[in-house]
Each structure stands twice: as structure tokens, then as C-alpha cells.
Coordinates of C-alpha atoms and ligand atoms in Angstrom, one line a residue:
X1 CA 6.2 -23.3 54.0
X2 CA 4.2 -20.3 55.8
X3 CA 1.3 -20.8 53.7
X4 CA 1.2 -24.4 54.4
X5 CA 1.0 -23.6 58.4
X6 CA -1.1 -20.6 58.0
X7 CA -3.4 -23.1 56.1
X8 CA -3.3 -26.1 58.8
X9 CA -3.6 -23.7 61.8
X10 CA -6.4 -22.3 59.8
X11 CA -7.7 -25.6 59.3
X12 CA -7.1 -26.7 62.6
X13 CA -9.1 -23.6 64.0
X14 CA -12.3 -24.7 61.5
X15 CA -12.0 -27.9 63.4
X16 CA -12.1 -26.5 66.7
X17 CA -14.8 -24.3 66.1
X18 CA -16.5 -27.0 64.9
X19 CA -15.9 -29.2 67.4
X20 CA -17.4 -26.4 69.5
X21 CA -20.6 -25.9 68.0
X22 CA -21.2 -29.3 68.2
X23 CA -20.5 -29.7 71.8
X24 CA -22.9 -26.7 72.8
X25 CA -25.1 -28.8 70.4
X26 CA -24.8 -31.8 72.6
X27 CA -24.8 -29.9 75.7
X28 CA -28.5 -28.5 74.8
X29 CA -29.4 -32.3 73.6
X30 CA -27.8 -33.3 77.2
X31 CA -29.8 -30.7 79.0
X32 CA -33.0 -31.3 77.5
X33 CA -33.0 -35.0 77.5
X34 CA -32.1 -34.8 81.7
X35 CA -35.0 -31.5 81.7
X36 CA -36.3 -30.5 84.0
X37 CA -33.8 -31.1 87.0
X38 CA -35.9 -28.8 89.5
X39 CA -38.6 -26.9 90.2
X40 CA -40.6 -25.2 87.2
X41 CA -41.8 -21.7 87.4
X42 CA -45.4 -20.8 85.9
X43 CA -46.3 -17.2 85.7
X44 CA -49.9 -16.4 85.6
X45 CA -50.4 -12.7 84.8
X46 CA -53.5 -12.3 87.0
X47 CA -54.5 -12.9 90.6
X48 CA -55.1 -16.2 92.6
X49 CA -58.9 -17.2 91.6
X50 CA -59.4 -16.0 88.7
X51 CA -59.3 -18.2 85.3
X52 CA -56.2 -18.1 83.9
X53 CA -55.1 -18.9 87.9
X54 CA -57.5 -22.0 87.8
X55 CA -56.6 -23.7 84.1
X56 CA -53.1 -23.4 84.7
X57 CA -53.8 -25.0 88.2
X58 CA -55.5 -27.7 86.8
X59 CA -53.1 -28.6 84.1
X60 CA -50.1 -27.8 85.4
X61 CA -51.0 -30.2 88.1
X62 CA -51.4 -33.0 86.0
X63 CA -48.1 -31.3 84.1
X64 CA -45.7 -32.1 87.3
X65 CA -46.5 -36.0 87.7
X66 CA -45.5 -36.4 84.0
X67 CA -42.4 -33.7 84.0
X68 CA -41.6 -35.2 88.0
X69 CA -40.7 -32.2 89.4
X70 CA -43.1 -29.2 91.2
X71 CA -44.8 -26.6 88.8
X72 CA -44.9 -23.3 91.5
X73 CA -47.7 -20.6 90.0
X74 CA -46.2 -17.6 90.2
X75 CA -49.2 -14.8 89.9
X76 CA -48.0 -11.1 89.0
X77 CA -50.2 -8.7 88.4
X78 CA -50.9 -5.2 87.0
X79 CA -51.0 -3.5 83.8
X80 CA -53.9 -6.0 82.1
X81 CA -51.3 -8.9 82.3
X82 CA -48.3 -7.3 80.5
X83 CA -45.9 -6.9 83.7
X84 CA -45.7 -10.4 84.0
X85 CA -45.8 -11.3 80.2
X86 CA -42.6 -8.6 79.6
X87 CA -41.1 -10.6 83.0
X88 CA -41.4 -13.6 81.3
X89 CA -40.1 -12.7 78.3
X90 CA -37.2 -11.7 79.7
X91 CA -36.8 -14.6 81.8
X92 CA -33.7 -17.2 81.3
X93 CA -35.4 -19.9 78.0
X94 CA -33.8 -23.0 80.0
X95 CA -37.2 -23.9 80.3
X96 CA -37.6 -23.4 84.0
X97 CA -39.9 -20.0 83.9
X98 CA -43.0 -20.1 81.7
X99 CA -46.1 -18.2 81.5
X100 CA -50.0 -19.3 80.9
X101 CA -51.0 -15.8 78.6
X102 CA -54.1 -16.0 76.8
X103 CA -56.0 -13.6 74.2
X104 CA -55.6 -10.7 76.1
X105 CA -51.5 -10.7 76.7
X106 CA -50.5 -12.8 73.9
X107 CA -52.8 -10.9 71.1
X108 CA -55.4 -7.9 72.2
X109 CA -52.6 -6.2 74.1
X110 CA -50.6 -5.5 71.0
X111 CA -52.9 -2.7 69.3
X112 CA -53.6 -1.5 72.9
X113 CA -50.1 -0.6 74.4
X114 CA -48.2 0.8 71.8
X115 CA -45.1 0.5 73.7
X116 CA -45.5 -2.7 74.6
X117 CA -42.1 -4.2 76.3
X118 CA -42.7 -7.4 73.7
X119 CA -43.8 -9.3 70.8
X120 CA -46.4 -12.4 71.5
X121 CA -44.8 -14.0 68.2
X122 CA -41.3 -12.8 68.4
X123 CA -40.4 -13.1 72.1
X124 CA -41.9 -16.5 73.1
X125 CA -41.8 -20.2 72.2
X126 CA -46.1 -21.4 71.5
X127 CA -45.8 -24.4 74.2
X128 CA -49.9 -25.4 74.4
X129 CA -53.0 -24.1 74.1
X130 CA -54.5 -25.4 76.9
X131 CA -58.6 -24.0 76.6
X132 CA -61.0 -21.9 74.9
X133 CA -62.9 -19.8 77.1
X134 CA -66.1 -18.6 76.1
X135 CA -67.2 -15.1 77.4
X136 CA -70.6 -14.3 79.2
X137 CA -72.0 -11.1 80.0
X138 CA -72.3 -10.9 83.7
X139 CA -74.1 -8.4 86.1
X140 CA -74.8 -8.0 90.0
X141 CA -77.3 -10.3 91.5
X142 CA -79.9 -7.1 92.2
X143 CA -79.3 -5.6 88.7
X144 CA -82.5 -4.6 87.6
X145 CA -82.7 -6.0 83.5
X146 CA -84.3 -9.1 83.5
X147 CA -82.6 -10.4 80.3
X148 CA -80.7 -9.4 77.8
X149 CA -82.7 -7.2 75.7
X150 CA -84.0 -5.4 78.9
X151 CA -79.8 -5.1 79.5
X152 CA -79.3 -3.2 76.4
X153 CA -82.2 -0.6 77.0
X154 CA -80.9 0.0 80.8
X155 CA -77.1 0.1 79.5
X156 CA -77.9 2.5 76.7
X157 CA -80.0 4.6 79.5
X158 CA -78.0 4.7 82.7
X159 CA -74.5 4.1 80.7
X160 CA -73.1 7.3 82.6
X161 CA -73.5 5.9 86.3
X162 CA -72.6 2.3 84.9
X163 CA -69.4 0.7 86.5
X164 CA -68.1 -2.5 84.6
X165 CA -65.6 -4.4 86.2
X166 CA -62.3 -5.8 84.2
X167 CA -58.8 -7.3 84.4
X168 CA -57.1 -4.1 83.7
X169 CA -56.1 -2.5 79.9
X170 CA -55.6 -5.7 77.9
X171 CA -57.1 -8.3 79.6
X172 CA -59.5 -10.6 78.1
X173 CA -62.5 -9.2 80.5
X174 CA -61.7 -5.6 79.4
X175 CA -61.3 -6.4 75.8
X176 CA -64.3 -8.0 75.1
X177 CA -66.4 -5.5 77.1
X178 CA -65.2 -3.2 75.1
X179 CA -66.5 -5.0 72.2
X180 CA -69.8 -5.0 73.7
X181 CA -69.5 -1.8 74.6
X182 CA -69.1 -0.3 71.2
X183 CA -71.8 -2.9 69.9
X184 CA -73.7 -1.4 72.2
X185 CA -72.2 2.5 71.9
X186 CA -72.3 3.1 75.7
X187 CA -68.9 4.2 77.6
X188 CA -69.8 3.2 81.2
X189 CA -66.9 3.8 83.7
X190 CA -64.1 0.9 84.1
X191 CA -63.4 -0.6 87.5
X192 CA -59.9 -2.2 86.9
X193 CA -59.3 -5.3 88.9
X194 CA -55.8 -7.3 89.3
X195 CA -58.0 -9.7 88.0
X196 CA -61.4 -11.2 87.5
X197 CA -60.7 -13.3 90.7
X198 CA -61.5 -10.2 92.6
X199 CA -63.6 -8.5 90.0
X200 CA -65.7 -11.5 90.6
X201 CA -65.7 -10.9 94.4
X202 CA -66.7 -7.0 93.6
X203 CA -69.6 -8.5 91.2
X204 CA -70.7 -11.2 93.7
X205 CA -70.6 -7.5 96.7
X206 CA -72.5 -5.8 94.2
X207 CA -70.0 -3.1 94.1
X208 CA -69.7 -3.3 90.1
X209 CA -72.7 -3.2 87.8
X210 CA -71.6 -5.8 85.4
X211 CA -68.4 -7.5 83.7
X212 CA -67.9 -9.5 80.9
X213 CA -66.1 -12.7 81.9
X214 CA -64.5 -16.3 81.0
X215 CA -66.8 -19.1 81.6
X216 CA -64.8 -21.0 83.7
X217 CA -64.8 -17.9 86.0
X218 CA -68.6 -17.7 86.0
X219 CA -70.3 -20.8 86.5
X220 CA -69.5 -21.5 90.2
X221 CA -71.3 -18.4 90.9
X222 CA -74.2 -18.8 88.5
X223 CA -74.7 -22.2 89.2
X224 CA -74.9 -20.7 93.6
X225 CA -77.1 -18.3 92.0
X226 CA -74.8 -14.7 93.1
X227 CA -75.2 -13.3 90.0
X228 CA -76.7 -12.7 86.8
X229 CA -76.0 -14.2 84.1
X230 CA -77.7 -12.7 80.5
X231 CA -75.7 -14.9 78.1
X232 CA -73.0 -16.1 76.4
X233 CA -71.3 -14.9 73.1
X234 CA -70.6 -17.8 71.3
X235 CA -72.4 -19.2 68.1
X236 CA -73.2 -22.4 70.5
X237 CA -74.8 -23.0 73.9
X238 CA -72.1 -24.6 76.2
X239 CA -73.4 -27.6 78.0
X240 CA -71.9 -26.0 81.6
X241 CA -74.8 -24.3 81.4
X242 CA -77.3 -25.3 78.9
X243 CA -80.0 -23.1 80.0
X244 CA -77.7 -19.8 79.3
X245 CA -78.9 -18.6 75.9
X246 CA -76.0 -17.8 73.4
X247 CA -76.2 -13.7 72.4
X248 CA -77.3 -14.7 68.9
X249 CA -80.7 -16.3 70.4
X250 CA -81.0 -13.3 73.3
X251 CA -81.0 -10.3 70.7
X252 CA -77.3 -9.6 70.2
X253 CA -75.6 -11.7 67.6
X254 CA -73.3 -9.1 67.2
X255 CA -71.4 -9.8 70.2
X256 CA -69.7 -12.7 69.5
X257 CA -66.3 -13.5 72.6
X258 CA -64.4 -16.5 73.0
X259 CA -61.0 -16.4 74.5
X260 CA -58.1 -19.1 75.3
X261 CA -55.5 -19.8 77.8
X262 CA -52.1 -21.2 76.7
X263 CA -48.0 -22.0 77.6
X264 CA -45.8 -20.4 76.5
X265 CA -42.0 -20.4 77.2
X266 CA -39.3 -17.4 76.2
X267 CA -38.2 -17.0 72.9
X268 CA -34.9 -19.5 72.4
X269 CA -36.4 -22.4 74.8
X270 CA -35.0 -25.3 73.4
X271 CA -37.5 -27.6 70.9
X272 CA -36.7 -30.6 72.7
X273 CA -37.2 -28.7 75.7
X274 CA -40.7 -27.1 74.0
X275 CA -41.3 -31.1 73.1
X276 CA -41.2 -32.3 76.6
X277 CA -43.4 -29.5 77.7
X278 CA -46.0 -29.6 75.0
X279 CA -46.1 -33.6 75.6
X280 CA -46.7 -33.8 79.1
X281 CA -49.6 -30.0 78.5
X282 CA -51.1 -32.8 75.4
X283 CA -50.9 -35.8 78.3
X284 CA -53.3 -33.3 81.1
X285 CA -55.4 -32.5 77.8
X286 CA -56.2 -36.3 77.9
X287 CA -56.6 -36.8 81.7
X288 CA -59.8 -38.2 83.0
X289 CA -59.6 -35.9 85.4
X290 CA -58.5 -32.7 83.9
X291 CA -60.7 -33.3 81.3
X292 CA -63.7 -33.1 83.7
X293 CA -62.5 -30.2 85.7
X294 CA -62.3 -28.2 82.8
X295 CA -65.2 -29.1 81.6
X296 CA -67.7 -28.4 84.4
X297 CA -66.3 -25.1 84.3
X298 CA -66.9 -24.6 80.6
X299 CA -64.0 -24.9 79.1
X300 CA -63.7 -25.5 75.6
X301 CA -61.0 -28.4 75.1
X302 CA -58.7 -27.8 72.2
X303 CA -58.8 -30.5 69.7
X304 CA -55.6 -32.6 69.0
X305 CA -54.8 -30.8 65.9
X306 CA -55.4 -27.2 67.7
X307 CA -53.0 -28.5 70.4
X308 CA -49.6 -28.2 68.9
X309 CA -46.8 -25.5 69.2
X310 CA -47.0 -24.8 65.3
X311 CA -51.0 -24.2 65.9
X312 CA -50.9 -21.9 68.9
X313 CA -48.3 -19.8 67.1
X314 CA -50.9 -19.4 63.9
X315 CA -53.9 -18.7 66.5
X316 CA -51.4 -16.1 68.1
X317 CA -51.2 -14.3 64.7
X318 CA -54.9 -14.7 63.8
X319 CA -55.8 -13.0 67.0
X320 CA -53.8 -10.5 66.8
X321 CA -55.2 -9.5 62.9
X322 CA -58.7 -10.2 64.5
X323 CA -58.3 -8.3 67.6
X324 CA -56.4 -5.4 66.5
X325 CA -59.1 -3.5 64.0
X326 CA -61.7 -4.5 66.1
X327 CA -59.9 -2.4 69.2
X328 CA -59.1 0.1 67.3
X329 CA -62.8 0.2 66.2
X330 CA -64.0 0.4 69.4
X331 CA -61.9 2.9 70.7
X332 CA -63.2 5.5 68.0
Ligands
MLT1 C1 -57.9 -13.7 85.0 O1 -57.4 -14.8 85.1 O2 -58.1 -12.9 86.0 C2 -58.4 -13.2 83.7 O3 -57.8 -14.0 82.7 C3 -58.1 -11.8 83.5 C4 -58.7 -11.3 82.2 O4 -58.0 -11.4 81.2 O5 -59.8 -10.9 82.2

């Protein structure tokens, strides 16, 4: 008889537990399907102004109609973007804190801070991709090289008085200079910035010799003519500014820089929850609107196929095997 009500409670506990599992199961189906209920947090790692501020802006705007409630841009700063990207990873994955990283916190970071407080592919849900971002090689309005083969001789001549502007240790702007900068083999002094909002302030003061920069960043201040402009390092002119020569055709095809802005959500976040996002990111992606904003400002629109979670999370791991021996490289 004992075994026989050892067996049933037994039995009867199996039943409960998995009456459990499926009621958290329906609770998450429950939650997502009513998601979101309030106001979404959006961290951007880098000051008011500068790119990663204004693609998330512009997307994240279209983002709210769709979701109905508020997106509110949270920017924190310091550290190259990895304050904010280790606060978002920590942050509750009911999908009401999420964070626009890009090439810089969610791939170059990882061979440059060896203690860094996460992983890009272990400690986040891929949400969008939202744009590619070429870079251009920027410098003061009054810098004396005319273009950019007169650039390289002054760099490689004056590099010890040179100050290039950047995003802080990590950041896209500071990563790719130092790409140029070890294409080039000059080591001119940093100038970090809480982003290249005010690094672009700084260039625009001629305070900062030169900075290399996302395009959407740039071509306000090209196009108003407070800067200089020498080119851009992608294989392809961009037709923002179709008189900007790409590095290949200006003497440097060595230098080749294109980053990307993207969601991304803690590690856990729900998929029907990651769904929802990613839809109403794809639904901005194909705005009229949003689709011309980002475009004047030269941003490269990801393709549908590029525009999935399952393809941001193979771009994040490509990056990082690009970026890493090309950092470590560079830092010899
Ligand atoms: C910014 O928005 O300020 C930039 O993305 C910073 C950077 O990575 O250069």
C-alpha cells in the first residue's frame, strides 16, 4: 500500500510541476502577447547628437507608433560605450530596457577591454540591425592638407603634435582611427569625447586636428562646409555625398571602415517579445520617412535578409573575428 501512495503522490507532484511549467509558459505567452504595457527604455551608449543618438531617434520614433507606447532614449556615457552596454546587460529582459550598440560595444570592445563586464553574443538577445555606417576621415576646417595624399605626408610629419578626436576606448570613432593610424604608422595623441556629438563640436572649434567618424555624423557639417572632409573608407562612393572620393580612389585602399548601429535586448528577453520588437525595428526600416532620414545622412539601409535577429547575431560574431586581430595588430 506505501508504495502505491509514495507512487501517486509522486505522480501527483510530476503533475503539479508540470502544471507549473506550463503556467509560467502561458504567463510569458500572456505577457508578450499584451507587450509592451508602458513606457520602453532605449539606452544609447553615447551622448545626445551624436549617431548612434540620431539612428536610434529616428527609428525608434517610428518604433513607438507601431509598439503604442513611448520609446525614452536614455544616453549613458563613458568608457567608449561599455558603462551603458554592461548596464544594459544587467537590466530586467522583460523587454522594457534595450540598448542601440553598434561595432564598437557589441564587437571591437571585446579584444580591447579584457575585463570586459560582458559578452556581445552571450549577454544579449540580436533585436535589429538598424544601419551601416560608413566611416570618413574628417579634419578641422583650417587643416592645412588639401586632400588625402597631402593628409598622409602631414600626419606622418607632424604625428607628435597631432590630436584626433574619438568616442572614448572602444568606440567605433576610436577603433577605426586606430586602424588608420597603424595603416598609416603615426601615434598622434587621443582626445576622448563622451561622444562624437561633442567630438564633432571640438572638430567644427578647431580644437582637435582630425577624427574619423560615421557618415551620418558628418554630412551636416560637410554639406555647411565646417570641416574637411578627405574621404570615405568604403569600396563604394555613398550618394550623400557623391563628390567625396572613396580611400581606394584618394591613395589609401588600405583603409577600408564601415560600422553599424543595432537593438539589442538582454540575454533571456522573451522571442515573442524579440518578435514584436524586431517587427515593428523591420516596419521603421520600411518607412517612407525613416527611410529618407537615414538616407540623406548616409546611412546604409540593411537589406531584408541582413535585418533579422538570427543575422545580427552572425554579424556580431563576424565582427568580432574581424575586429579583434586587426586591434590587436594595431596596437603592436
Ligand atoms: C556616437 O554616437 O557618439 C558614436 O557612435 C560614438 C562612436 O562609437 O564613435
Amino acid at each position: 500500500m506505501k508504495l502505491f501512495s509514495r507512487t501517486l503522490a509522486t505522480a501527483g507532484l510530476a503533475a503539479l510541476a508540470g502544471l507549473g511549467a506550463i503556467s509560467v509558459a502561458a504567463q510569458a505567452q500572456a505577457q508578450a502577447q499584451d507587450y509592451p504595457t508602458r513606457a520602453i527604455t532605449m539606452i544609447v551608449p553615447f551622448a545626445a547628437g551624436g549617431p548612434t543618438d540620431v539612428i536610434a531617434r529616428i527609428v525608434t520614433g517610428h518604433m513607438a507608433q507601431t509598439l503604442g507606447q513611448s520609446i525614452i532614449i536614455e544616453n549613458v556615457v563613458g568608457a567608449g560605450g561599455t558603462t551603458a552596454t554592461t548596464r544594459a546587460a544587467r537590466a530586467a529582459n522583460d523587454g522594457y530596457t534595450l540598448i542601440t550598440g553598434h561595432m564598437g560595444t557589441h564587437a571591437a570592445s571585446v579584444p580591447l577591454y579584457p575585463k570586459l563586464a560582458y559578452h556581445p553574443e552571450k549577454d544579449f538577445e540580436p533585436v535589429a540591425l538598424l544601419a551601416g555606417t560608413p566611416i570618413l576621415i574628417l579634419a578641422r576646417k583650417d587643416f592645412a592638407p588639401k586632400d588625402l595624399k597631402e593628409f598622409i605626408t602631414y600626419v606622418k610629419a607632424n604625428t607628435a603634435k597631432l590630436n584626433a578626436a574619438h568616442a572614448g576606448i572602444g568606440s567605433v570613432s576610436h577603433v577605426s582611427c586606430e586602424l588608420l593610424n597603424s595603416v598609416l604608422d603615426i601615434k598622434p595623441t587621443g582626445v576622448p569625447f563622451n561622444g562624437t556629438g561633442p567630438a564633432m563640436n571640438a572638430l567644427v572649434g578647431g580644437q582637435v586636428d582630425y577624427m574619423c567618424d560615421q557618415i551620418v555624423n558628418a554630412v551636416p557639417q560637410i554639406n555647411g562646409g565646417t570641416i574637411k572632409s578627405y574621404a570615405i573608407a568604403t569600396p563604394e562612393r555613398n550618394p550623400s555625398l557623391p563628390d567625396l572620393p572613396t580611400t581606394a580612389e584618394a591613395g589609401l585602399p588600405a583603409f577600408q571602415a564601415q560600422a553599424w548601429n543595432a537593438i539589442f535586448a538582454p540575454k533571456g528577453t522573451s522571442p515573442a517579445i524579440v518578435a514584436k520588437l524586431n517587427a515593428a525595428a523591420v516596419k521603421a526600416l520600411d518607412d517612407e520617412n525613416v527611410r529618407k532620414r537615414l538616407l540623406e545622412l548616409g546611412s546604409v539601409i540593411p537589406k531584408p535578409a541582413e535585418r533579422t535577429p538570427e543575422a545580427l547575431a552572425a554579424l556580431v560574431k563576424s565582427e568580432i573575428a574581424k575586429w579583434t586581430p586587426v586591434l590587436k595588430q594595431a596596437s603592436n
